[in-house]
Amino acid sequence: MDKLKVLAVLLVSLVLAGCASSKSGDVYSRDQTRREMIVRTGVVESVREVTMEGTQSGAGTLAGAAVGGVAGSTVGGGKGQIVGAIIGAVLGGMAGTAIEENATKKNALEITVSLDNGTLIAVVQEMGEFFHPGERVRVLSGSGSTRVTH
């Protein structure tokens, strides 16, 4: 059973490592670098803390199903082992999905900005920089994303 625990820890670690990516205003993906971005300026109207939902890539489901299937197969003998493995895989998959989603949730900010041209926009990004109403900011858009920076 100790080998099963080690396997479970390794699989969950791989899932979490594979799902880690930042959506804060001060982190750029490789695809966003060396690309032109449109810069607009404005004033922060409001800032609200929100939660970005976690990922559901399927990796948590697969890892959970594998661990659950192995654990379930240790129950009973003969056909009981098969039934145990199937039930364990289903329950493990469900648990793996929930673990992945909860482990990858992020605290974020919804920043409402009144642009200098009069347009009012809202941008949600992972917490990093803090913003205050009345503060002048830059809004960068390009490569399919928008971020607010100082």
Backbone as numpy.savetxt, mean C-alpha at the origin, in Angstrom:
# Nx Ny Nz CAx CAy CAz Cx Cy Cz
6.70 -28.56 13.37 5.88 -27.35 13.37 6.74 -26.09 13.37
7.97 -26.16 13.90 8.86 -25.00 13.89 9.22 -24.60 12.47
9.38 -25.58 11.58 9.69 -25.28 10.18 8.53 -24.53 9.54
7.31 -24.86 9.93 6.13 -24.18 9.40 6.11 -22.72 9.83
6.48 -22.46 11.07 6.53 -21.07 11.56 7.58 -20.27 10.79
8.73 -20.87 10.57 9.80 -20.20 9.82 9.32 -19.91 8.40
8.67 -20.89 7.77 8.14 -20.71 6.43 7.12 -19.58 6.39
6.25 -19.53 7.37 5.23 -18.48 7.44 5.86 -17.11 7.57
6.85 -16.98 8.45 7.53 -15.69 8.64 8.23 -15.27 7.35
8.90 -16.19 6.68 9.59 -15.87 5.43 8.61 -15.43 4.35
7.51 -16.15 4.20 6.53 -15.79 3.17 5.90 -14.43 3.44
5.53 -14.17 4.70 4.93 -12.86 5.03 5.95 -11.76 4.81
7.21 -11.98 5.17 8.26 -10.98 4.95 8.43 -10.66 3.47
8.41 -11.69 2.64 8.52 -11.48 1.19 7.34 -10.69 0.65
6.15 -11.01 1.14 4.95 -10.29 0.70 5.06 -8.82 1.05
5.43 -8.54 2.29 5.50 -7.15 2.74 6.61 -6.39 2.02
7.73 -7.02 1.81 8.84 -6.36 1.11 8.46 -6.06 -0.33
7.74 -6.96 -0.96 7.35 -6.77 -2.35 6.29 -5.71 -2.54
5.57 -5.38 -1.48 4.47 -4.42 -1.58 4.86 -3.04 -1.09
6.07 -2.87 -0.61 6.47 -1.60 -0.04 6.81 -0.59 -1.14
6.05 0.47 -1.20 6.36 1.58 -2.09 5.73 2.83 -1.50
6.38 3.95 -1.68 5.93 5.19 -1.06 5.16 6.05 -2.05
4.13 6.69 -1.55 3.33 7.62 -2.34 3.39 9.02 -1.72
4.48 9.32 -1.02 4.61 10.64 -0.42 5.05 11.65 -1.48
4.94 12.92 -1.16 5.29 13.97 -2.11 6.77 14.10 -2.37
7.59 13.51 -1.50 9.04 13.67 -1.67 9.73 12.39 -2.13
8.97 11.41 -2.63 9.54 10.17 -3.16 9.09 10.00 -4.60
10.04 9.78 -5.49 9.75 9.60 -6.91 10.01 8.15 -7.30
9.15 7.60 -8.14 9.40 6.27 -8.69 10.44 6.41 -9.80
11.03 5.30 -10.18 12.01 5.33 -11.27 11.39 5.88 -12.55
10.14 5.54 -12.82 9.47 6.00 -14.03 9.24 7.51 -14.05
9.19 8.13 -12.87 8.93 9.56 -12.80 10.18 10.41 -12.93
11.35 9.82 -12.81 12.57 10.60 -12.90 12.91 10.92 -14.35
13.58 12.01 -14.53 14.03 12.47 -15.84 12.88 12.67 -16.82
11.73 13.07 -16.29 10.58 13.38 -17.13 10.11 14.79 -16.78
9.66 15.47 -17.78 9.16 16.83 -17.58 7.87 16.79 -16.78
7.75 17.75 -15.85 6.54 17.87 -15.06 6.02 19.30 -15.18
4.72 19.43 -15.16 4.09 20.75 -15.17 4.07 21.26 -13.73
4.51 22.50 -13.53 4.54 23.10 -12.20 3.52 24.22 -12.14
2.61 24.10 -11.18 1.64 25.16 -10.92 1.82 25.59 -9.47
1.44 26.81 -9.15 1.56 27.28 -7.77 0.19 27.67 -7.25
0.08 27.67 -5.92 -1.18 28.02 -5.30 -1.03 28.11 -3.80
-2.19 28.18 -3.13 -2.23 28.33 -1.68 -3.05 27.17 -1.10
-2.54 26.58 -0.03 -3.25 25.49 0.63 -4.53 26.03 1.27
-5.64 25.43 0.93 -6.94 25.79 1.51 -7.21 24.97 2.77
-6.95 23.65 2.67 -7.19 22.77 3.82 -6.32 21.53 3.71
-6.11 20.90 4.86 -5.35 19.65 4.93 -6.13 18.72 5.85
-6.30 17.49 5.38 -7.06 16.51 6.16 -6.31 15.19 6.15
-6.19 14.57 7.33 -5.55 13.25 7.41 -6.53 12.20 6.91
-6.04 11.31 6.05 -6.85 10.22 5.50 -6.01 8.95 5.53
-6.61 7.83 5.16 -5.91 6.56 5.09 -5.92 6.07 3.65
-4.74 5.74 3.13 -4.65 5.10 1.81 -4.80 3.61 2.03
-5.73 3.00 1.33 -5.93 1.56 1.50 -4.68 0.79 1.09
-4.53 -0.38 1.66 -3.38 -1.22 1.37 -3.52 -1.94 0.04
-2.44 -2.57 -0.37 -2.45 -3.29 -1.64 -3.05 -4.67 -1.48
-3.57 -5.18 -2.58 -4.08 -6.54 -2.65 -3.53 -7.14 -3.94
-2.22 -7.39 -3.93 -1.53 -7.84 -5.13 -1.73 -9.32 -5.41
-2.22 -10.06 -4.44 -2.36 -11.49 -4.59 -1.22 -12.25 -3.93
-0.12 -11.55 -3.65 1.03 -12.20 -3.01 0.67 -12.68 -1.60
-0.08 -11.87 -0.86 -0.50 -12.26 0.48 -1.41 -13.48 0.43
-2.30 -13.51 -0.55 -3.20 -14.64 -0.71 -2.42 -15.92 -0.99
-1.47 -15.85 -1.92 -0.67 -17.03 -2.26 0.17 -17.51 -1.08
0.81 -16.57 -0.39 1.64 -16.95 0.76 0.78 -17.57 1.85
-0.36 -16.95 2.13 -1.25 -17.47 3.16 -1.81 -18.84 2.79
-2.16 -19.02 1.52 -2.69 -20.31 1.08 -1.63 -21.40 1.20
-0.39 -21.06 0.85 0.70 -22.04 0.96 0.91 -22.47 2.41
1.00 -21.49 3.29 1.22 -21.80 4.71 0.01 -22.54 5.28
-1.20 -22.07 4.94 -2.42 -22.72 5.44 -2.56 -24.13 4.92
-2.21 -24.36 3.66 -2.29 -25.69 3.09 -1.34 -26.66 3.76
-0.12 -26.20 4.02 0.86 -27.05 4.71 0.39 -27.34 6.13
-0.07 -26.30 6.82 -0.53 -26.48 8.20 -1.75 -27.41 8.24
-2.67 -27.22 7.32 -3.87 -28.05 7.29 -3.59 -29.49 6.96
-2.56 -29.74 6.20 -2.23 -31.12 5.81 -1.69 -31.94 6.98
-1.33 -31.27 8.06 -0.81 -31.99 9.23 -1.93 -32.52 10.11
-3.18 -32.17 9.76 -4.34 -32.61 10.54 -4.84 -33.94 9.99
-5.05 -34.88 10.86 -5.64 -36.16 10.45 -4.71 -37.01 9.61
-5.32 -37.99 8.94 -4.57 -38.89 8.08 -5.40 -39.25 6.87
-4.78 -39.69 5.80 -5.50 -40.10 4.58 -6.28 -38.96 3.97
-7.60 -39.21 3.76 -8.46 -38.19 3.16 -8.61 -36.97 4.08
-8.46 -37.18 5.37 -8.51 -36.07 6.33 -7.41 -35.06 6.08
-6.24 -35.56 5.69 -5.13 -34.66 5.38 -5.44 -33.80 4.16
-6.07 -34.41 3.17 -6.43 -33.67 1.94 -7.45 -32.59 2.26
-8.50 -32.97 3.02 -9.52 -32.00 3.40 -8.89 -30.90 4.26
-8.03 -31.28 5.20 -7.36 -30.30 6.04 -6.50 -29.34 5.23
-5.80 -29.88 4.23 -4.97 -29.03 3.37 -5.81 -28.04 2.59
-6.94 -28.50 2.07 -7.82 -27.61 1.29 -8.41 -26.52 2.18
-8.94 -26.92 3.33 -9.51 -25.92 4.25 -8.42 -24.97 4.73
-7.25 -25.51 5.04 -6.14 -24.66 5.49 -5.71 -23.68 4.41
-5.68 -24.13 3.15 -5.29 -23.24 2.05 -6.30 -22.12 1.87
-7.59 -22.44 1.95 -8.63 -21.40 1.80 -8.55 -20.39 2.93
-8.51 -20.89 4.17 -8.43 -19.97 5.31 -7.12 -19.19 5.32
-6.02 -19.86 4.97 -4.73 -19.17 4.89 -4.71 -18.10 3.83
-5.34 -18.37 2.69 -5.42 -17.38 1.62 -6.20 -16.15 2.05
-7.32 -16.38 2.75 -8.12 -15.26 3.25 -7.33 -14.44 4.27
-6.64 -15.14 5.16 -5.83 -14.44 6.17 -4.68 -13.69 5.51
-4.04 -14.30 4.52 -2.93 -13.65 3.82 -3.36 -12.37 3.12
-4.54 -12.39 2.51 -5.08 -11.20 1.86 -5.27 -10.08 2.87
-5.88 -10.41 4.01 -6.14 -9.41 5.05 -4.83 -8.87 5.63
-3.86 -9.75 5.85 -2.57 -9.31 6.40 -1.88 -8.36 5.44
-1.85 -8.71 4.15 -1.21 -7.85 3.16 -1.88 -6.48 3.11
-3.20 -6.46 3.07 -3.93 -5.19 2.96 -3.68 -4.32 4.19
-3.74 -4.91 5.39 -3.53 -4.13 6.61 -2.08 -3.68 6.77
-1.14 -4.51 6.38 0.28 -4.18 6.54 0.72 -3.09 5.58
0.01 -2.89 4.49 0.43 -1.90 3.49 -0.43 -0.64 3.51
-1.36 -0.51 4.46 -2.12 0.74 4.61 -1.16 1.85 4.98
-1.46 3.07 4.53 -0.59 4.21 4.80 -1.40 5.39 5.32
-0.80 6.15 6.22 -1.39 7.43 6.62 -1.09 8.42 5.52
-2.09 9.21 5.16 -1.93 10.14 4.04 -2.58 11.48 4.36
-2.35 12.43 3.47 -2.95 13.76 3.58 -3.76 14.06 2.34
-4.93 14.61 2.53 -5.72 15.17 1.42 -5.48 16.68 1.49
-4.78 17.21 0.49 -4.39 18.62 0.49 -5.22 19.34 -0.58
-6.03 20.29 -0.15 -6.83 21.08 -1.08 -6.08 22.37 -1.35
-5.85 22.65 -2.64 -5.05 23.80 -3.04 -5.86 24.68 -3.99
-5.85 25.98 -3.72 -6.43 26.96 -4.63 -5.29 27.45 -5.52
-5.32 26.99 -6.79 -4.27 27.38 -7.72 -4.37 28.85 -8.07
-3.25 29.41 -8.50 -3.22 30.84 -8.85 -4.19 31.19 -9.97
-4.57 30.21 -10.81 -5.51 30.49 -11.90 -6.96 30.39 -11.43
-7.19 30.14 -10.13 -8.54 30.09 -9.58 -9.12 28.69 -9.44
-8.47 27.70 -10.01 -8.94 26.33 -9.92 -8.67 25.76 -8.53
-9.64 25.03 -8.01 -9.48 24.39 -6.71 -9.27 22.89 -6.96
-8.15 22.34 -6.44 -7.86 20.92 -6.63 -7.58 20.27 -5.28
-7.70 18.96 -5.24 -7.34 18.19 -4.04 -6.39 17.08 -4.48
-5.33 16.89 -3.72 -4.34 15.85 -4.00 -4.17 15.02 -2.74
-4.23 13.70 -2.87 -3.97 12.80 -1.74 -2.59 12.19 -1.95
-1.76 12.32 -0.91 -0.42 11.73 -0.96 -0.03 11.26 0.43
0.85 10.25 0.44 1.32 9.69 1.70 1.97 10.79 2.53
1.85 10.66 3.85 2.44 11.65 4.74 3.94 11.71 4.52
4.47 12.87 4.55 5.90 13.14 4.40 6.10 14.57 4.83
5.89 15.47 3.90 5.91 16.89 4.22 4.58 17.27 4.86
4.60 18.28 5.73 3.36 18.76 6.34 3.01 20.11 5.74
1.75 20.36 5.57 1.26 21.58 4.95 0.24 22.24 5.86
0.13 23.58 5.74 -0.78 24.34 6.60 -1.61 25.28 5.72
-2.89 25.47 6.07 -3.72 26.40 5.32 -3.07 27.79 5.23
-3.14 28.39 4.05 -2.54 29.69 3.81 -1.12 29.62 3.27
-0.52 28.46 3.30 0.86 28.27 2.85 0.92 28.18 1.32
1.92 28.85 0.71 2.13 28.75 -0.74 2.84 27.45 -1.04
2.37 26.76 -2.09 2.94 25.46 -2.47 3.07 25.36 -3.97
3.82 24.34 -4.38 3.91 23.98 -5.80 3.13 22.69 -6.00
2.47 22.57 -7.13 1.78 21.35 -7.51 2.44 20.84 -8.78
3.05 19.66 -8.71 3.76 19.08 -9.84 2.92 17.95 -10.43
2.71 18.00 -11.74 1.91 16.98 -12.42 2.68 16.44 -13.61
2.59 15.16 -13.81 3.23 14.51 -14.95 3.41 13.03 -14.70
3.60 12.28 -15.75 3.79 10.82 -15.65 2.65 10.15 -14.92
1.46 10.71 -15.04 0.29 10.09 -14.43 0.12 10.33 -12.95
0.88 11.25 -12.38 0.73 11.52 -10.94 0.82 13.02 -10.68
0.28 13.41 -9.53 0.34 14.80 -9.09 0.77 14.79 -7.64
1.61 15.76 -7.26 2.07 15.87 -5.89 2.14 17.32 -5.48
2.06 17.57 -4.17 2.17 18.91 -3.62 3.49 18.97 -2.88
4.26 20.04 -3.12 5.55 20.23 -2.45 5.70 21.69 -2.01
6.70 21.90 -1.20 7.01 23.28 -0.78 7.88 23.95 -1.81
